[in-house]
JSON list of C-alpha atoms in Angstrom, two decimals:
[
{"chain": "A", "resi": 17, "resn": "MET", "atom": "CA", "xyz": [59.17, 9.65, 30.80]},
{"chain": "A", "resi": 18, "resn": "LYS", "atom": "CA", "xyz": [57.06, 12.68, 31.69]},
{"chain": "A", "resi": 19, "resn": "LYS", "atom": "CA", "xyz": [56.75, 13.56, 28.00]},
{"chain": "A", "resi": 20, "resn": "MET", "atom": "CA", "xyz": [55.68, 10.00, 27.21]},
{"chain": "A", "resi": 21, "resn": "ILE", "atom": "CA", "xyz": [52.89, 10.08, 29.79]},
{"chain": "A", "resi": 22, "resn": "THR", "atom": "CA", "xyz": [51.72, 13.52, 28.61]},
{"chain": "A", "resi": 23, "resn": "ILE", "atom": "CA", "xyz": [51.63, 12.41, 24.96]},
{"chain": "A", "resi": 24, "resn": "SER", "atom": "CA", "xyz": [49.79, 9.22, 25.90]},
{"chain": "A", "resi": 25, "resn": "LEU", "atom": "CA", "xyz": [47.19, 11.14, 27.91]},
{"chain": "A", "resi": 26, "resn": "LEU", "atom": "CA", "xyz": [46.70, 13.69, 25.12]},
{"chain": "A", "resi": 27, "resn": "THR", "atom": "CA", "xyz": [46.31, 10.92, 22.56]},
{"chain": "A", "resi": 28, "resn": "LEU", "atom": "CA", "xyz": [43.80, 9.16, 24.80]},
{"chain": "A", "resi": 29, "resn": "MET", "atom": "CA", "xyz": [41.81, 12.38, 25.25]},
{"chain": "A", "resi": 30, "resn": "ILE", "atom": "CA", "xyz": [41.72, 13.07, 21.50]},
{"chain": "A", "resi": 31, "resn": "VAL", "atom": "CA", "xyz": [40.66, 9.54, 20.65]},
{"chain": "A", "resi": 32, "resn": "SER", "atom": "CA", "xyz": [37.92, 9.50, 23.30]},
{"chain": "A", "resi": 33, "resn": "CYS", "atom": "CA", "xyz": [36.56, 12.88, 22.14]},
{"chain": "A", "resi": 34, "resn": "GLU", "atom": "CA", "xyz": [36.22, 11.88, 18.49]},
{"chain": "A", "resi": 35, "resn": "LYS", "atom": "CA", "xyz": [32.65, 11.57, 17.30]},
{"chain": "A", "resi": 36, "resn": "LYS", "atom": "CA", "xyz": [31.75, 8.09, 16.33]},
{"chain": "A", "resi": 37, "resn": "GLN", "atom": "CA", "xyz": [30.12, 7.89, 12.93]},
{"chain": "A", "resi": 38, "resn": "GLU", "atom": "CA", "xyz": [26.76, 6.21, 12.96]},
{"chain": "A", "resi": 39, "resn": "VAL", "atom": "CA", "xyz": [26.39, 3.45, 10.47]},
{"chain": "A", "resi": 40, "resn": "LYS", "atom": "CA", "xyz": [22.97, 3.73, 8.83]},
{"chain": "A", "resi": 41, "resn": "PRO", "atom": "CA", "xyz": [21.45, 0.49, 7.65]},
{"chain": "A", "resi": 42, "resn": "GLU", "atom": "CA", "xyz": [21.11, 0.34, 3.90]},
{"chain": "A", "resi": 43, "resn": "VAL", "atom": "CA", "xyz": [17.50, 0.31, 2.77]},
{"chain": "A", "resi": 44, "resn": "ALA", "atom": "CA", "xyz": [16.86, -2.13, -0.03]},
{"chain": "A", "resi": 45, "resn": "LYS", "atom": "CA", "xyz": [15.79, -0.36, -3.21]},
{"chain": "A", "resi": 46, "resn": "VAL", "atom": "CA", "xyz": [12.59, -1.83, -4.60]},
{"chain": "A", "resi": 47, "resn": "ASP", "atom": "CA", "xyz": [12.11, -1.78, -8.36]},
{"chain": "A", "resi": 48, "resn": "TYR", "atom": "CA", "xyz": [8.50, -1.02, -9.34]},
{"chain": "A", "resi": 49, "resn": "ALA", "atom": "CA", "xyz": [6.47, -1.38, -12.52]},
{"chain": "A", "resi": 50, "resn": "VAL", "atom": "CA", "xyz": [4.33, 1.73, -13.15]},
{"chain": "A", "resi": 51, "resn": "PHE", "atom": "CA", "xyz": [0.65, 1.62, -14.13]},
{"chain": "A", "resi": 52, "resn": "GLY", "atom": "CA", "xyz": [-1.43, 4.74, -14.79]},
{"chain": "A", "resi": 53, "resn": "ASP", "atom": "CA", "xyz": [0.15, 8.04, -13.74]},
{"chain": "A", "resi": 54, "resn": "SER", "atom": "CA", "xyz": [3.81, 7.97, -12.77]},
{"chain": "A", "resi": 55, "resn": "ILE", "atom": "CA", "xyz": [4.05, 8.31, -9.00]},
{"chain": "A", "resi": 56, "resn": "SER", "atom": "CA", "xyz": [6.80, 8.17, -6.39]},
{"chain": "A", "resi": 57, "resn": "SER", "atom": "CA", "xyz": [7.00, 5.68, -3.54]},
{"chain": "A", "resi": 58, "resn": "ASP", "atom": "CA", "xyz": [7.96, 8.48, -1.13]},
{"chain": "A", "resi": 59, "resn": "GLY", "atom": "CA", "xyz": [5.53, 9.39, 1.61]},
{"chain": "A", "resi": 60, "resn": "ALA", "atom": "CA", "xyz": [3.26, 6.36, 1.28]},
{"chain": "A", "resi": 61, "resn": "LEU", "atom": "CA", "xyz": [1.23, 5.47, 4.37]},
{"chain": "A", "resi": 62, "resn": "THR", "atom": "CA", "xyz": [1.30, 1.94, 5.75]},
{"chain": "A", "resi": 63, "resn": "SER", "atom": "CA", "xyz": [-1.78, -0.25, 5.43]},
{"chain": "A", "resi": 64, "resn": "ALA", "atom": "CA", "xyz": [-2.45, 0.18, 9.18]},
{"chain": "A", "resi": 65, "resn": "GLU", "atom": "CA", "xyz": [-2.29, 3.99, 8.85]},
{"chain": "A", "resi": 66, "resn": "MET", "atom": "CA", "xyz": [-4.64, 3.76, 5.85]},
{"chain": "A", "resi": 67, "resn": "MET", "atom": "CA", "xyz": [-7.11, 1.67, 7.88]},
{"chain": "A", "resi": 68, "resn": "ASP", "atom": "CA", "xyz": [-7.18, 4.45, 10.50]},
{"chain": "A", "resi": 69, "resn": "LYS", "atom": "CA", "xyz": [-7.99, 6.96, 7.74]},
{"chain": "A", "resi": 70, "resn": "PHE", "atom": "CA", "xyz": [-10.81, 4.75, 6.39]},
{"chain": "A", "resi": 71, "resn": "LYS", "atom": "CA", "xyz": [-12.32, 4.44, 9.90]},
{"chain": "A", "resi": 72, "resn": "ASN", "atom": "CA", "xyz": [-12.76, 8.22, 9.99]},
{"chain": "A", "resi": 73, "resn": "LEU", "atom": "CA", "xyz": [-14.51, 8.48, 6.59]},
{"chain": "A", "resi": 74, "resn": "LYS", "atom": "CA", "xyz": [-18.27, 8.56, 6.11]},
{"chain": "A", "resi": 75, "resn": "GLU", "atom": "CA", "xyz": [-20.10, 7.72, 2.90]},
{"chain": "A", "resi": 76, "resn": "GLY", "atom": "CA", "xyz": [-19.66, 10.73, 0.59]},
{"chain": "A", "resi": 77, "resn": "ASP", "atom": "CA", "xyz": [-16.25, 11.75, 2.03]},
{"chain": "A", "resi": 78, "resn": "THR", "atom": "CA", "xyz": [-13.10, 11.44, -0.10]},
{"chain": "A", "resi": 79, "resn": "LEU", "atom": "CA", "xyz": [-9.45, 11.64, 0.86]},
{"chain": "A", "resi": 80, "resn": "GLU", "atom": "CA", "xyz": [-6.50, 12.13, -1.51]},
{"chain": "A", "resi": 81, "resn": "VAL", "atom": "CA", "xyz": [-3.82, 9.71, -0.28]},
{"chain": "A", "resi": 82, "resn": "LYS", "atom": "CA", "xyz": [-1.00, 7.30, -1.17]},
{"chain": "A", "resi": 83, "resn": "PHE", "atom": "CA", "xyz": [-0.43, 4.02, 0.66]},
{"chain": "A", "resi": 84, "resn": "LYS", "atom": "CA", "xyz": [1.58, 0.82, 0.51]},
{"chain": "A", "resi": 85, "resn": "SER", "atom": "CA", "xyz": [0.11, -2.65, 0.98]},
{"chain": "A", "resi": 86, "resn": "GLY", "atom": "CA", "xyz": [0.03, -6.19, -0.31]},
{"chain": "A", "resi": 87, "resn": "ILE", "atom": "CA", "xyz": [-2.27, -7.31, -3.12]},
{"chain": "A", "resi": 88, "resn": "ASN", "atom": "CA", "xyz": [-4.78, -9.93, -1.95]},
{"chain": "A", "resi": 89, "resn": "GLU", "atom": "CA", "xyz": [-6.66, -10.46, -5.21]},
{"chain": "A", "resi": 90, "resn": "VAL", "atom": "CA", "xyz": [-6.80, -9.18, -8.81]},
{"chain": "A", "resi": 91, "resn": "CYS", "atom": "CA", "xyz": [-9.67, -9.34, -11.32]},
{"chain": "A", "resi": 92, "resn": "GLN", "atom": "CA", "xyz": [-8.99, -12.47, -13.36]},
{"chain": "A", "resi": 93, "resn": "LYS", "atom": "CA", "xyz": [-10.89, -11.24, -16.43]},
{"chain": "A", "resi": 94, "resn": "LYS", "atom": "CA", "xyz": [-8.67, -8.25, -17.28]},
{"chain": "A", "resi": 95, "resn": "GLY", "atom": "CA", "xyz": [-7.00, -6.85, -14.16]},
{"chain": "A", "resi": 96, "resn": "CYS", "atom": "CA", "xyz": [-9.55, -4.04, -13.82]},
{"chain": "A", "resi": 97, "resn": "TRP", "atom": "CA", "xyz": [-9.67, -4.11, -9.99]},
{"chain": "A", "resi": 98, "resn": "MET", "atom": "CA", "xyz": [-7.73, -5.45, -7.02]},
{"chain": "A", "resi": 99, "resn": "THR", "atom": "CA", "xyz": [-8.12, -5.85, -3.27]},
{"chain": "A", "resi": 100, "resn": "LEU", "atom": "CA", "xyz": [-5.41, -4.67, -0.89]},
{"chain": "A", "resi": 101, "resn": "ASP", "atom": "CA", "xyz": [-4.68, -5.77, 2.64]},
{"chain": "A", "resi": 102, "resn": "LEU", "atom": "CA", "xyz": [-5.55, -3.36, 5.45]},
{"chain": "A", "resi": 103, "resn": "ALA", "atom": "CA", "xyz": [-5.21, -3.78, 9.22]},
{"chain": "A", "resi": 104, "resn": "ASP", "atom": "CA", "xyz": [-7.82, -5.67, 11.29]},
{"chain": "A", "resi": 105, "resn": "ASP", "atom": "CA", "xyz": [-8.43, -8.28, 8.54]},
{"chain": "A", "resi": 106, "resn": "LYS", "atom": "CA", "xyz": [-10.05, -5.64, 6.30]},
{"chain": "A", "resi": 107, "resn": "GLU", "atom": "CA", "xyz": [-9.46, -4.96, 2.61]},
{"chain": "A", "resi": 108, "resn": "ALA", "atom": "CA", "xyz": [-9.53, -1.95, 0.31]},
{"chain": "A", "resi": 109, "resn": "PHE", "atom": "CA", "xyz": [-11.24, -2.44, -3.05]},
{"chain": "A", "resi": 110, "resn": "VAL", "atom": "CA", "xyz": [-9.25, -0.59, -5.74]},
{"chain": "A", "resi": 111, "resn": "LYS", "atom": "CA", "xyz": [-10.49, 0.45, -9.18]},
{"chain": "A", "resi": 112, "resn": "PHE", "atom": "CA", "xyz": [-8.56, 2.49, -11.74]},
{"chain": "A", "resi": 113, "resn": "LYS", "atom": "CA", "xyz": [-9.37, 6.06, -12.74]},
{"chain": "A", "resi": 114, "resn": "ASP", "atom": "CA", "xyz": [-11.49, 6.34, -15.90]},
{"chain": "A", "resi": 115, "resn": "TYR", "atom": "CA", "xyz": [-10.98, 2.60, -16.51]},
{"chain": "A", "resi": 116, "resn": "GLY", "atom": "CA", "xyz": [-7.80, 3.95, -18.09]},
{"chain": "A", "resi": 117, "resn": "PHE", "atom": "CA", "xyz": [-5.38, 1.18, -17.14]},
{"chain": "A", "resi": 118, "resn": "PHE", "atom": "CA", "xyz": [-5.27, -2.31, -15.70]},
{"chain": "A", "resi": 119, "resn": "VAL", "atom": "CA", "xyz": [-2.81, -4.29, -13.60]},
{"chain": "A", "resi": 120, "resn": "PRO", "atom": "CA", "xyz": [-1.37, -7.74, -14.35]},
{"chain": "A", "resi": 121, "resn": "LYS", "atom": "CA", "xyz": [-3.69, -10.59, -13.42]},
{"chain": "A", "resi": 122, "resn": "ASN", "atom": "CA", "xyz": [-0.78, -12.39, -11.75]},
{"chain": "A", "resi": 123, "resn": "ALA", "atom": "CA", "xyz": [0.05, -9.50, -9.35]},
{"chain": "A", "resi": 124, "resn": "GLN", "atom": "CA", "xyz": [-1.51, -11.22, -6.33]},
{"chain": "A", "resi": 125, "resn": "ASP", "atom": "CA", "xyz": [0.71, -11.26, -3.20]},
{"chain": "A", "resi": 126, "resn": "LYS", "atom": "CA", "xyz": [3.01, -8.52, -4.53]},
{"chain": "A", "resi": 127, "resn": "GLU", "atom": "CA", "xyz": [3.82, -5.25, -2.78]},
{"chain": "A", "resi": 128, "resn": "VAL", "atom": "CA", "xyz": [1.92, -2.29, -4.21]},
{"chain": "A", "resi": 129, "resn": "ILE", "atom": "CA", "xyz": [1.75, 1.47, -3.75]},
{"chain": "A", "resi": 130, "resn": "VAL", "atom": "CA", "xyz": [-1.45, 3.18, -4.87]},
{"chain": "A", "resi": 131, "resn": "ASN", "atom": "CA", "xyz": [-2.14, 6.90, -5.24]},
{"chain": "A", "resi": 132, "resn": "GLY", "atom": "CA", "xyz": [-5.61, 8.38, -5.54]},
{"chain": "A", "resi": 133, "resn": "LYS", "atom": "CA", "xyz": [-8.87, 8.89, -3.68]},
{"chain": "A", "resi": 134, "resn": "ALA", "atom": "CA", "xyz": [-10.05, 6.84, -0.73]},
{"chain": "A", "resi": 135, "resn": "PHE", "atom": "CA", "xyz": [-13.75, 6.68, 0.11]},
{"chain": "A", "resi": 136, "resn": "VAL", "atom": "CA", "xyz": [-16.31, 4.48, 1.81]},
{"chain": "A", "resi": 137, "resn": "SER", "atom": "CA", "xyz": [-19.13, 3.03, -0.28]},
{"chain": "A", "resi": 138, "resn": "ILE", "atom": "CA", "xyz": [-21.99, 0.62, 0.14]},
{"chain": "A", "resi": 139, "resn": "GLU", "atom": "CA", "xyz": [-21.93, -2.04, -2.60]},
{"chain": "A", "resi": 140, "resn": "SER", "atom": "CA", "xyz": [-25.23, -3.52, -3.76]},
{"chain": "A", "resi": 141, "resn": "VAL", "atom": "CA", "xyz": [-25.84, -7.28, -3.92]},
{"chain": "A", "resi": 142, "resn": "ASP", "atom": "CA", "xyz": [-25.76, -7.18, -7.75]},
{"chain": "A", "resi": 143, "resn": "VAL", "atom": "CA", "xyz": [-22.40, -5.42, -7.82]},
{"chain": "A", "resi": 144, "resn": "LEU", "atom": "CA", "xyz": [-20.94, -7.81, -5.22]},
{"chain": "A", "resi": 145, "resn": "LYS", "atom": "CA", "xyz": [-22.10, -10.79, -7.28]},
{"chain": "A", "resi": 146, "resn": "HIS", "atom": "CA", "xyz": [-20.53, -9.27, -10.41]},
{"chain": "A", "resi": 147, "resn": "TYR", "atom": "CA", "xyz": [-17.18, -8.86, -8.60]},
{"chain": "A", "resi": 148, "resn": "ALA", "atom": "CA", "xyz": [-17.37, -12.42, -7.26]},
{"chain": "A", "resi": 149, "resn": "LYS", "atom": "CA", "xyz": [-17.98, -13.73, -10.79]},
{"chain": "A", "resi": 150, "resn": "ASP", "atom": "CA", "xyz": [-15.00, -11.68, -12.11]},
{"chain": "A", "resi": 151, "resn": "ALA", "atom": "CA", "xyz": [-12.86, -13.16, -9.34]},
{"chain": "A", "resi": 152, "resn": "GLY", "atom": "CA", "xyz": [-13.73, -16.67, -10.53]},
{"chain": "A", "resi": 153, "resn": "LYS", "atom": "CA", "xyz": [-15.73, -17.61, -7.42]},
{"chain": "A", "resi": 154, "resn": "SER", "atom": "CA", "xyz": [-17.97, -20.66, -7.48]},
{"chain": "A", "resi": 155, "resn": "GLN", "atom": "CA", "xyz": [-21.68, -20.31, -8.23]},
{"chain": "A", "resi": 156, "resn": "ALA", "atom": "CA", "xyz": [-22.42, -21.35, -4.64]},
{"chain": "A", "resi": 157, "resn": "ALA", "atom": "CA", "xyz": [-20.21, -18.52, -3.34]},
{"chain": "A", "resi": 158, "resn": "ILE", "atom": "CA", "xyz": [-21.91, -16.06, -5.70]},
{"chain": "A", "resi": 159, "resn": "ASP", "atom": "CA", "xyz": [-25.37, -17.21, -4.63]},
{"chain": "A", "resi": 160, "resn": "SER", "atom": "CA", "xyz": [-24.45, -16.82, -0.95]},
{"chain": "A", "resi": 161, "resn": "ILE", "atom": "CA", "xyz": [-24.17, -13.03, -1.39]},
{"chain": "A", "resi": 162, "resn": "THR", "atom": "CA", "xyz": [-27.49, -11.70, -0.07]},
{"chain": "A", "resi": 163, "resn": "GLU", "atom": "CA", "xyz": [-26.73, -8.39, 1.66]},
{"chain": "A", "resi": 164, "resn": "PRO", "atom": "CA", "xyz": [-25.09, -5.10, 0.65]},
{"chain": "A", "resi": 165, "resn": "LYS", "atom": "CA", "xyz": [-21.64, -4.51, 2.10]},
{"chain": "A", "resi": 166, "resn": "VAL", "atom": "CA", "xyz": [-19.80, -1.44, 3.41]},
{"chain": "A", "resi": 167, "resn": "THR", "atom": "CA", "xyz": [-16.64, -1.27, 1.33]},
{"chain": "A", "resi": 168, "resn": "TYR", "atom": "CA", "xyz": [-13.39, 0.60, 1.84]},
{"chain": "A", "resi": 169, "resn": "SER", "atom": "CA", "xyz": [-12.89, 1.83, -1.72]},
{"chain": "A", "resi": 170, "resn": "PHE", "atom": "CA", "xyz": [-10.06, 3.47, -3.60]},
{"chain": "A", "resi": 171, "resn": "MET", "atom": "CA", "xyz": [-9.92, 5.10, -7.06]},
{"chain": "A", "resi": 172, "resn": "ALA", "atom": "CA", "xyz": [-6.28, 4.89, -8.12]},
{"chain": "A", "resi": 173, "resn": "ASP", "atom": "CA", "xyz": [-4.72, 7.24, -10.66]},
{"chain": "A", "resi": 174, "resn": "GLY", "atom": "CA", "xyz": [-1.26, 5.71, -10.28]},
{"chain": "A", "resi": 175, "resn": "VAL", "atom": "CA", "xyz": [-0.02, 2.29, -9.17]},
{"chain": "A", "resi": 176, "resn": "LEU", "atom": "CA", "xyz": [3.45, 0.91, -8.47]},
{"chain": "A", "resi": 177, "resn": "ILE", "atom": "CA", "xyz": [3.81, -2.88, -8.26]},
{"chain": "A", "resi": 178, "resn": "ALA", "atom": "CA", "xyz": [7.06, -4.45, -7.04]},
{"chain": "A", "resi": 179, "resn": "LYS", "atom": "CA", "xyz": [8.78, -6.41, -9.81]}
]
């Protein structure tokens, strides 16, 4: 009986001292289509983190960065620009380096990762009207543009769009 109690206690001690293995949740692998330079999704900032970076930029500053967001709008003429969601109801206006590639016109509402240079610019009324026309806005909406706008801009050299 004494042996039985000793063995039971030893077994209990061994079992209670075992390290429990942590079960890590499996991260869903996203499949991306590549446009421009081939880039990795690793290390991308969130859209909120990117908004904080934009807030600290002045006109003339540039910042090499990669961030993940959702696509709000794409140029409906040829996919030569897109707007991405940022925090605080703001958007980043993205063009593509050297006009060297375009994105699909139906990419709206998809997840995207962009790599390139972030900067702040002031867009003239003429340029804003041109973009509104490319986006298929009504003539009334185009005519309502009367003032330049501070724009959070991005020149992408590589883009990943979730398939």
